[in-house]
XYZ file of C-alpha atoms in Angstrom:
612
model
C 43.658 -45.928 31.300
C 46.055 -42.646 30.634
C 44.044 -38.698 29.881
C 45.484 -36.542 28.255
C 44.773 -33.083 27.176
C 43.631 -33.602 23.946
C 40.345 -33.414 21.440
C 37.851 -34.899 19.497
C 38.850 -38.362 18.364
C 37.121 -38.613 15.052
C 38.921 -41.432 13.456
C 40.379 -44.054 16.430
C 43.623 -45.190 16.230
C 43.696 -48.379 15.877
C 47.048 -49.091 14.112
C 50.265 -47.988 15.504
C 52.486 -46.565 13.317
C 56.452 -46.860 13.755
C 55.903 -42.876 15.076
C 53.549 -43.841 17.945
C 55.955 -46.927 18.846
C 58.643 -44.891 18.888
C 56.681 -42.393 21.094
C 55.826 -44.948 23.751
C 59.517 -45.413 24.020
C 60.383 -41.695 24.520
C 58.366 -41.597 27.002
C 59.648 -44.545 28.905
C 63.039 -43.180 29.014
C 61.865 -39.923 30.438
C 62.906 -38.390 33.710
C 61.320 -39.300 36.043
C 58.766 -36.412 37.478
C 58.961 -34.520 40.509
C 57.050 -35.652 44.196
C 53.532 -34.338 44.284
C 53.404 -30.633 45.234
C 50.952 -27.903 44.413
C 51.937 -24.708 41.810
C 49.190 -22.386 43.131
C 47.279 -22.837 45.934
C 44.360 -19.746 45.908
C 42.370 -21.125 48.822
C 45.022 -19.210 50.818
C 44.383 -15.415 51.031
C 41.516 -15.665 48.493
C 38.249 -14.135 50.049
C 35.313 -16.400 48.518
C 33.934 -15.359 45.843
C 30.069 -14.164 46.084
C 28.523 -15.373 42.910
C 24.891 -16.644 41.653
C 24.124 -20.288 41.939
C 26.584 -23.122 42.928
C 30.113 -22.864 40.985
C 31.315 -25.249 38.317
C 34.543 -27.081 38.526
C 36.321 -28.235 35.305
C 39.248 -30.898 35.998
C 41.007 -31.890 33.275
C 44.537 -34.281 33.418
C 47.846 -34.435 31.923
C 51.027 -36.942 31.819
C 52.354 -34.561 34.841
C 49.484 -32.702 36.006
C 46.022 -32.124 37.670
C 44.416 -29.002 36.284
C 41.517 -27.127 37.746
C 39.214 -24.263 37.149
C 36.336 -22.735 38.903
C 33.670 -20.635 37.362
C 30.920 -18.809 38.682
C 28.047 -16.199 37.597
C 27.568 -12.804 38.531
C 25.975 -9.792 36.655
C 28.807 -9.751 33.965
C 28.280 -13.089 32.963
C 30.393 -16.040 33.847
C 33.803 -15.303 35.993
C 36.394 -17.626 36.512
C 37.220 -17.499 40.597
C 40.182 -19.991 40.999
C 42.901 -22.132 39.037
C 44.849 -24.516 40.609
C 47.859 -27.251 39.169
C 48.751 -30.074 41.254
C 52.268 -31.905 39.781
C 51.827 -35.426 39.741
C 54.563 -38.299 40.572
C 52.316 -41.078 39.417
C 50.703 -42.052 35.554
C 47.215 -40.749 35.658
C 45.597 -44.096 35.417
C 42.550 -44.855 36.808
C 43.313 -48.123 37.957
C 46.278 -46.673 40.187
C 45.436 -46.646 43.718
C 48.277 -44.171 44.319
C 46.739 -41.697 41.318
C 43.352 -41.869 43.446
C 44.975 -40.399 46.550
C 46.278 -37.539 44.621
C 43.402 -37.002 42.899
C 41.511 -37.234 46.196
C 44.138 -34.538 48.177
C 43.776 -32.052 45.141
C 39.817 -32.135 45.006
C 39.784 -31.999 49.107
C 41.730 -28.737 48.502
C 40.581 -27.180 46.068
C 36.940 -28.061 46.327
C 36.464 -28.859 50.224
C 34.496 -30.965 51.714
C 31.054 -29.124 51.021
C 30.924 -30.270 47.560
C 28.498 -27.753 45.975
C 30.148 -27.525 42.995
C 29.249 -28.743 39.558
C 32.303 -30.960 38.172
C 32.902 -31.637 35.133
C 35.825 -33.870 33.302
C 37.323 -33.999 29.925
C 37.146 -37.403 28.691
C 40.399 -38.645 26.718
C 40.013 -38.086 22.908
C 40.852 -41.898 21.749
C 38.315 -43.312 23.563
C 35.246 -40.821 22.179
C 34.095 -40.100 19.033
C 32.207 -36.930 17.216
C 29.890 -37.124 14.512
C 27.815 -34.594 12.480
C 24.725 -35.616 11.383
C 22.462 -34.201 8.510
C 18.779 -35.051 9.747
C 15.376 -34.431 8.513
C 13.237 -31.288 10.336
C 12.154 -32.861 13.742
C 10.374 -31.490 16.557
C 12.034 -31.538 20.145
C 10.170 -34.908 21.352
C 10.948 -36.366 18.039
C 14.546 -35.436 17.894
C 16.182 -38.439 20.006
C 14.501 -40.555 17.874
C 15.921 -39.090 14.411
C 19.389 -38.775 16.222
C 19.127 -42.657 17.136
C 18.141 -43.549 13.636
C 20.852 -41.155 11.634
C 24.051 -42.307 14.280
C 22.781 -46.188 13.184
C 22.662 -44.997 9.591
C 26.002 -43.134 10.067
C 27.894 -46.303 12.145
C 26.135 -48.889 9.598
C 25.112 -51.087 11.797
C 22.513 -51.573 14.726
C 23.757 -49.449 18.011
C 25.260 -51.682 20.739
C 23.310 -51.852 24.372
C 26.873 -50.369 26.309
C 26.780 -47.040 23.673
C 26.459 -43.757 25.787
C 25.692 -41.197 23.636
C 24.599 -37.206 24.018
C 23.804 -34.835 21.188
C 23.367 -31.443 20.180
C 21.757 -29.215 18.094
C 24.087 -27.411 15.979
C 21.642 -25.100 13.004
C 19.471 -25.395 10.428
C 20.436 -25.366 6.515
C 19.059 -25.565 3.135
C 20.035 -28.849 1.239
C 18.979 -29.109 -2.011
C 15.872 -26.958 -1.257
C 14.969 -29.223 1.779
C 15.516 -27.973 5.098
C 17.880 -29.910 6.724
C 18.813 -30.287 10.899
C 22.728 -30.193 11.408
C 23.274 -31.803 14.715
C 26.510 -32.729 16.310
C 26.932 -36.015 18.909
C 29.616 -37.805 20.947
C 29.525 -41.522 22.098
C 31.739 -43.593 23.428
C 31.611 -46.972 24.899
C 30.140 -47.792 28.803
C 33.178 -49.443 29.793
C 35.616 -46.598 29.197
C 33.101 -44.286 30.474
C 32.547 -46.040 34.150
C 36.108 -46.090 35.524
C 36.325 -42.467 35.252
C 32.575 -41.963 36.869
C 33.431 -44.659 39.492
C 36.429 -43.018 40.620
C 35.230 -39.856 41.521
C 32.265 -41.499 43.219
C 33.955 -43.419 45.288
C 36.597 -40.006 46.233
C 32.819 -38.587 47.308
C 32.540 -36.397 44.383
C 29.881 -37.268 42.273
C 30.281 -36.051 38.318
C 27.718 -33.386 36.864
C 29.287 -33.696 33.348
C 31.708 -35.871 31.112
C 32.754 -33.927 27.354
C 35.782 -33.713 25.276
C 37.836 -30.544 24.641
C 36.195 -29.601 21.621
C 33.311 -28.641 23.227
C 35.393 -27.215 26.397
C 36.155 -24.805 23.501
C 32.577 -24.383 22.221
C 31.884 -23.563 25.212
C 35.134 -20.725 25.605
C 33.730 -19.697 22.146
C 29.994 -19.064 23.547
C 30.644 -16.759 26.647
C 33.233 -14.533 24.553
C 36.310 -15.860 25.941
C 38.127 -16.289 22.771
C 38.774 -12.559 21.499
C 37.619 -13.204 18.255
C 34.537 -11.278 16.608
C 34.750 -13.487 13.060
C 31.856 -15.877 12.728
C 34.520 -18.845 11.932
C 37.327 -19.808 13.728
C 40.134 -22.558 13.416
C 41.604 -24.232 16.548
C 44.836 -26.094 16.007
C 45.930 -28.592 18.840
C 49.402 -29.888 18.002
C 49.770 -32.978 21.038
C 53.061 -35.143 21.022
C 51.938 -37.280 18.756
C 48.858 -36.357 17.416
C 47.419 -32.947 16.311
C 43.650 -31.765 15.767
C 41.710 -29.165 13.548
C 38.628 -27.792 15.282
C 36.618 -25.340 13.109
C 33.509 -23.357 14.791
C 31.031 -21.502 12.969
C 28.575 -19.132 15.191
C 30.588 -20.680 17.981
C 29.271 -24.150 17.241
C 31.754 -27.319 16.417
C 30.997 -27.736 12.495
C 34.052 -29.829 11.447
C 36.710 -31.650 13.493
C 39.624 -33.825 12.101
C 42.523 -35.569 13.782
C 46.333 -35.549 11.878
C 48.720 -38.221 12.803
C 51.455 -35.641 13.173
C 52.807 -33.321 15.908
C 55.787 -32.522 17.999
C 57.408 -35.924 18.818
C 57.516 -36.354 14.525
C 59.774 -33.641 15.092
C 61.531 -35.822 18.050
C 61.618 -38.789 16.272
C 63.552 -37.302 12.868
C 66.037 -35.350 14.824
C 66.339 -38.419 17.367
C 66.901 -40.450 14.305
C 69.857 -38.030 12.889
C 71.447 -37.321 16.203
C 72.034 -41.465 16.290
C 73.753 -41.477 13.084
C 75.855 -38.591 13.724
C 76.957 -40.245 16.879
C 77.341 -43.661 15.386
C 79.280 -42.097 12.743
C 81.656 -40.515 15.418
C 82.387 -44.279 17.246
C 79.570 -43.228 20.050
C 76.966 -46.111 20.709
C 74.911 -44.363 23.195
C 71.323 -43.217 22.298
C 70.531 -39.351 23.134
C 67.742 -39.574 25.928
C 64.592 -38.030 24.819
C 64.829 -35.071 27.414
C 67.785 -34.159 25.106
C 66.089 -34.460 21.860
C 63.376 -32.518 22.530
C 65.456 -29.748 24.095
C 67.657 -29.662 20.919
C 64.572 -29.552 18.706
C 63.123 -26.714 20.802
C 66.274 -24.661 19.910
C 66.141 -25.522 16.156
C 62.656 -25.774 14.849
C 63.661 -22.511 12.882
C 66.501 -23.780 11.590
C 69.698 -22.822 13.479
C 72.534 -25.449 13.710
C 71.707 -28.320 16.371
C 74.597 -29.004 18.694
C 74.512 -30.825 22.031
C 78.003 -32.658 24.352
C 77.736 -36.433 25.511
C 80.032 -38.073 27.459
C 82.660 -34.865 27.090
C 82.154 -34.800 23.552
C 80.523 -32.027 21.101
C 78.061 -33.068 18.601
C 76.451 -31.043 15.515
C 74.041 -31.270 12.865
C 74.737 -28.302 10.352
C 71.435 -25.854 9.886
C 71.041 -26.629 6.017
C 70.664 -30.608 7.395
C 68.299 -29.238 10.490
C 65.820 -27.510 7.935
C 65.501 -30.528 5.508
C 64.737 -32.359 8.504
C 61.940 -30.152 10.005
C 60.495 -28.917 7.073
C 58.654 -32.300 6.137
C 57.057 -32.661 9.365
C 55.980 -28.898 9.272
C 54.538 -28.994 6.020
C 52.504 -31.917 6.102
C 50.879 -30.390 9.154
C 50.303 -26.817 7.777
C 49.186 -28.836 4.126
C 46.780 -30.743 6.787
C 45.379 -27.725 8.058
C 45.164 -26.165 4.652
C 42.792 -28.582 3.270
C 40.633 -28.896 5.936
C 40.114 -25.470 5.389
C 39.439 -25.658 1.884
C 37.005 -28.660 2.664
C 34.879 -26.149 5.016
C 35.007 -23.872 2.456
C 34.033 -25.604 0.060
C 30.805 -27.412 1.794
C 29.795 -25.239 4.511
C 27.883 -21.944 3.643
C 30.114 -19.991 6.034
C 32.193 -17.229 6.286
C 36.067 -18.154 5.500
C 38.366 -19.128 8.684
C 40.772 -15.625 8.669
C 43.196 -17.076 11.820
C 44.226 -20.041 13.497
C 44.376 -20.028 17.315
C 47.232 -22.792 18.496
C 47.386 -24.966 21.542
C 49.284 -27.761 22.567
C 53.312 -28.424 22.941
C 54.161 -25.855 20.394
C 52.720 -22.984 22.724
C 56.029 -24.178 24.950
C 58.468 -22.199 23.026
C 57.714 -18.742 21.038
C 60.463 -19.766 18.120
C 57.827 -22.929 17.494
C 54.890 -20.343 17.171
C 56.442 -18.200 15.427
C 58.053 -20.701 12.765
C 54.572 -22.419 12.380
C 53.309 -18.744 11.859
C 55.834 -17.929 8.895
C 54.370 -21.370 7.263
C 50.673 -20.348 7.152
C 48.685 -18.287 5.020
C 46.487 -17.010 7.871
C 47.706 -14.824 11.155
C 48.259 -17.600 13.731
C 47.630 -16.732 17.531
C 48.128 -17.916 20.781
C 44.827 -18.338 22.860
C 44.364 -16.679 25.885
C 41.047 -16.989 27.586
C 41.397 -15.518 31.099
C 40.296 -11.889 31.349
C 41.319 -9.399 34.020
C 37.963 -9.033 36.060
C 38.477 -13.363 36.455
C 39.430 -14.118 40.208
C 37.926 -10.986 41.579
C 41.249 -8.844 41.713
C 42.967 -11.348 43.957
C 44.215 -13.930 42.391
C 46.523 -13.467 38.816
C 46.084 -15.472 35.956
C 49.075 -17.813 35.241
C 52.198 -15.927 33.747
C 53.495 -17.668 30.695
C 51.482 -18.720 27.673
C 52.431 -22.193 28.259
C 50.551 -22.517 31.507
C 47.614 -20.803 30.099
C 47.244 -22.944 27.490
C 47.483 -26.057 30.070
C 44.539 -24.709 31.876
C 42.031 -23.827 28.749
C 40.727 -27.316 28.669
C 39.807 -26.807 32.514
C 38.543 -23.542 31.842
C 36.305 -24.612 29.047
C 34.647 -27.379 31.666
C 34.170 -24.510 33.967
C 31.389 -22.674 31.754
C 29.733 -25.854 30.740
C 26.078 -25.740 30.247
C 23.128 -27.606 29.590
C 23.872 -27.022 26.021
C 27.387 -28.779 26.196
C 26.989 -32.488 25.299
C 27.308 -34.481 28.310
C 28.596 -38.351 28.238
C 27.628 -38.771 31.945
C 24.522 -36.571 31.946
C 22.937 -37.622 28.186
C 19.861 -37.353 26.340
C 17.970 -39.406 28.308
C 18.441 -37.981 31.556
C 18.105 -33.989 30.125
C 14.256 -35.210 28.733
C 13.526 -36.622 31.942
C 14.621 -33.477 33.885
C 12.652 -31.467 31.055
C 9.637 -33.271 32.103
C 9.940 -33.192 35.507
C 10.172 -29.198 35.540
C 7.139 -29.332 33.107
C 5.515 -30.875 35.490
C 6.874 -29.210 38.717
C 5.766 -26.003 36.507
C 2.247 -27.684 36.227
C 1.942 -28.439 39.751
C 2.919 -24.942 40.990
C 0.709 -23.093 38.649
C -2.696 -25.414 39.418
C -1.319 -24.931 43.110
C -1.327 -21.289 42.959
C -4.768 -21.106 40.662
C -6.174 -23.155 43.739
C -4.835 -20.801 46.016
C -6.549 -17.705 44.087
C -9.612 -19.783 43.380
C -9.844 -20.546 47.396
C -8.701 -16.669 48.381
C -11.363 -15.282 45.890
C -14.705 -17.372 47.148
C -13.339 -16.038 50.885
C -13.501 -13.051 49.632
C -16.462 -13.791 47.987
C -18.257 -15.692 51.453
C -16.954 -12.538 53.643
C -19.055 -10.043 51.336
C -21.908 -12.044 51.414
C -21.708 -12.392 55.188
C -20.832 -9.217 55.964
C -24.183 -8.104 53.729
C -26.182 -10.746 55.549
C -25.472 -9.590 58.941
C -25.788 -5.731 57.902
C -29.658 -7.111 56.534
C -30.114 -9.244 59.547
C -29.130 -5.928 61.959
C -31.274 -3.572 59.543
C -34.281 -6.400 60.141
C -34.044 -6.594 63.688
C -33.778 -2.720 64.214
C -37.604 -2.402 62.059
C -38.942 -5.222 64.280
C -37.976 -3.460 67.055
C -40.406 -0.576 66.221
C -43.891 -2.967 66.343
C -44.829 -4.962 69.372
C -45.839 -8.132 68.706
C -48.022 -10.853 70.468
C -47.798 -14.462 70.169
C -50.422 -16.989 70.626
C -49.011 -20.328 71.157
C -52.748 -22.056 70.224
C -52.358 -20.606 66.681
C -48.459 -21.607 66.612
C -49.865 -25.395 67.443
C -52.469 -25.575 64.553
C -50.190 -24.446 62.173
C -47.839 -27.065 63.073
C -50.233 -29.921 62.965
C -51.435 -28.678 59.500
C -47.653 -28.698 58.490
C -47.246 -32.010 59.636
C -50.610 -33.498 58.456
C -49.749 -32.069 54.867
C -45.769 -34.139 54.952
C -47.721 -37.424 55.615
C -50.267 -36.996 53.201
C -47.247 -36.442 50.844
C -45.330 -39.238 52.033
C -48.117 -41.850 51.402
C -48.770 -40.189 47.703
C -45.116 -40.923 47.344
C -44.995 -44.672 48.966
C -47.579 -45.289 46.538
C -46.527 -44.003 43.191
C -42.727 -45.275 43.602
C -43.414 -48.368 42.175
C -45.071 -46.841 39.391
C -42.122 -44.692 38.846
C -39.871 -47.450 38.700
C -41.719 -49.038 36.473
C -41.927 -45.956 34.459
C -37.949 -45.511 34.463
C -37.203 -49.172 33.819
C -39.404 -48.990 30.639
C -37.732 -45.396 29.152
C -34.315 -47.506 29.458
C -35.477 -50.345 28.019
C -34.037 -50.881 24.441
C -35.857 -52.411 21.037
C -34.484 -55.950 20.870
C -35.777 -56.607 24.977
C -38.642 -57.743 25.657
C -39.905 -57.415 29.367
C -42.186 -59.801 30.468
C -43.190 -59.323 33.964
C -42.143 -57.055 36.577
C -42.610 -57.967 40.153
C -41.973 -55.255 42.909
C -40.436 -56.456 46.909
C -41.237 -54.464 49.459
C -39.170 -54.149 52.375
C -40.116 -56.224 55.375
C -40.971 -52.980 57.752
C -42.489 -51.039 54.963
C -40.493 -48.330 55.980
C -39.354 -45.695 53.224
C -35.774 -45.412 54.713
C -35.047 -49.330 53.535
C -34.026 -50.588 50.127
C -36.695 -52.520 48.031
C -35.942 -54.753 45.055
C -37.533 -55.166 41.502
C -37.332 -58.104 39.584
C -37.526 -58.034 35.610
C -38.030 -61.396 33.756
C -37.929 -61.013 29.963
C -36.559 -62.231 26.814
C -33.826 -61.343 23.749
C -34.660 -62.465 20.113
C -31.270 -63.321 18.580
C -30.730 -60.462 15.207
C -29.343 -61.304 12.383
C -25.606 -59.600 11.645
C -26.603 -57.868 15.519
C -24.441 -58.184 18.815
C -24.867 -61.136 21.271
C -28.042 -61.571 23.372
C -24.991 -61.965 25.989
C -24.034 -58.453 24.896
C -27.251 -56.596 24.373
C -28.111 -58.275 27.911
C -25.268 -56.630 29.592
C -25.537 -53.181 27.883
C -28.995 -53.493 29.629
C -28.403 -54.185 33.251
C -25.553 -51.134 32.414
C -28.166 -48.945 31.854
C -30.103 -49.404 34.322
C -27.632 -49.126 36.734
C -27.372 -45.488 35.546
C -30.900 -44.242 36.803
C -31.109 -42.269 39.919
C -32.909 -44.440 42.355
C -30.964 -47.481 40.974
C -27.797 -48.652 43.461
C -26.681 -51.802 41.675
C -28.370 -54.695 39.315
C -27.398 -58.472 39.061
C -28.464 -60.542 36.209
C -29.857 -63.517 38.207
C -30.504 -65.968 35.524
C -30.176 -66.378 31.615
C -31.041 -69.507 29.517
C -30.683 -69.836 25.934
C -33.809 -71.274 24.245
C -34.999 -72.359 20.755
C -31.891 -73.598 19.589
C -30.062 -70.897 20.770
C -32.584 -68.006 19.165
C -33.580 -66.530 22.340
C -32.403 -65.774 25.508
C -34.623 -65.849 28.495
C -33.426 -63.268 31.408
C -33.989 -62.649 35.152
C -32.623 -59.244 36.185
C -32.703 -58.290 39.851
C -32.892 -53.421 40.461
C -32.202 -52.900 43.928
C -33.468 -49.319 44.869
C -32.308 -47.418 47.648
C -34.798 -46.746 50.431
C -34.764 -42.597 50.669
C -37.607 -41.692 49.413
C -38.563 -38.438 50.533
C -41.302 -36.585 49.389
């Protein structure tokens, strides 16, 4: 699977047009890329950036390079610390082992072996869809359920088990006098995500997030990297075979649309015209894709097209060039204007006042100028790097084209928990939030227990100190008197105390069965008739050994009342709650009189500790 610097694919590419088929042919005819080499290596001579927390590394792929940007947080906010561009000599195919080797070398050189960075990777737009849902108000715990049913209604079918999705709350609005929640959600098939996830895990660099370019641009807006003070912003990405329009309001994505018109649309019409001119002159060879692209870059403003092939000169008049290029540019501009009109009519937001341009058009300033003249709004090239980035030890990319290629990776490096994530989705986020709440509750409970223990210790120390002072005062008072103790008097007092204790023990032993019977009768309900109470003493007659009481009685059937067995079980449970009872057991229960009477024998075990 090939990954390009592209964004949200709202309408999947189901049918390949003739243009796209030609693009595949153009790419196959392109010149072979150069061997692997690193354009910039910030590791050499660059002091480590001392930020707060773990750094975040954003990675994006194009057909010819791997882009990496690292960001850290300090007192001024998030700043970019390093960047790297590694040229590719192979296609960025996840199933290609050569590409995996190139990526591993690039990661080892940039991220090092410590693997401290949180790694975010850009996902290809052809495999991800983004939808804006309007939902009824819901709490944070209910929002996931509302998104599930809203997405199911949006797709018109049951959500497959292998569908991975995540969402983010955009805002709240009133619709017909009723409050609504606006939620943006992105989803993709697990079979598309697993190769990318498995590749990084195999290389030993586990991912922290997977998202698309539209949310990377949202990160740049949220961190104030776009340089626009307007509430509504429009980004136009012009790719090889298609373009994308993203509109943001208050730094959140509100509208995204794909257009099947791109830079190669100009290449296609120009190639057909160049072939016609050469065949008219008797030349049967076809111009290469590189030659056609260079001609388009020069004649986009309507200049005369000139080229040489096999020693012969060919030319296309500027009038014909304008006839060929104007429909493509006009179609792209008209699609953008219609999108802006739709946004102005359907969203209660400030209108867009400027358009930021990214993609293939940025490669040539003449293209940017030609496109700007066709718009009614000013068109600017996006530059997200600031002077305080890279700590003053590394300069940003020199050309606007190189800076534009770094934009997706730079946006990924600014990702946070607010960024929709197809790797760590809403389920993992909810679980992490629950764990954080549980950890906070445990910590708070531990601090509370420590505080109580500290207070109890302090009170005990104060009481001990007060008791010690009292003892000292008592000893001081006793030293003033001379006392004479009579051993005979002490012996007599001891005998009186022991005699009194023995009398009390005999009274307790005598009246304990009456106390047991009284407690049993007090806990006996009206539906239970106790006919006989049998008290069994222990064999030794010691008060320290347990004894047993057996109850014999009956229960009459009550019309419309509970079952007699249930009444008996509840009665046994009620007796077991008495303070002197250690256990109860139903030894016998017999139904009599045709099931209208239940005779039972209930054994009640009493503990033997009957101290006076």
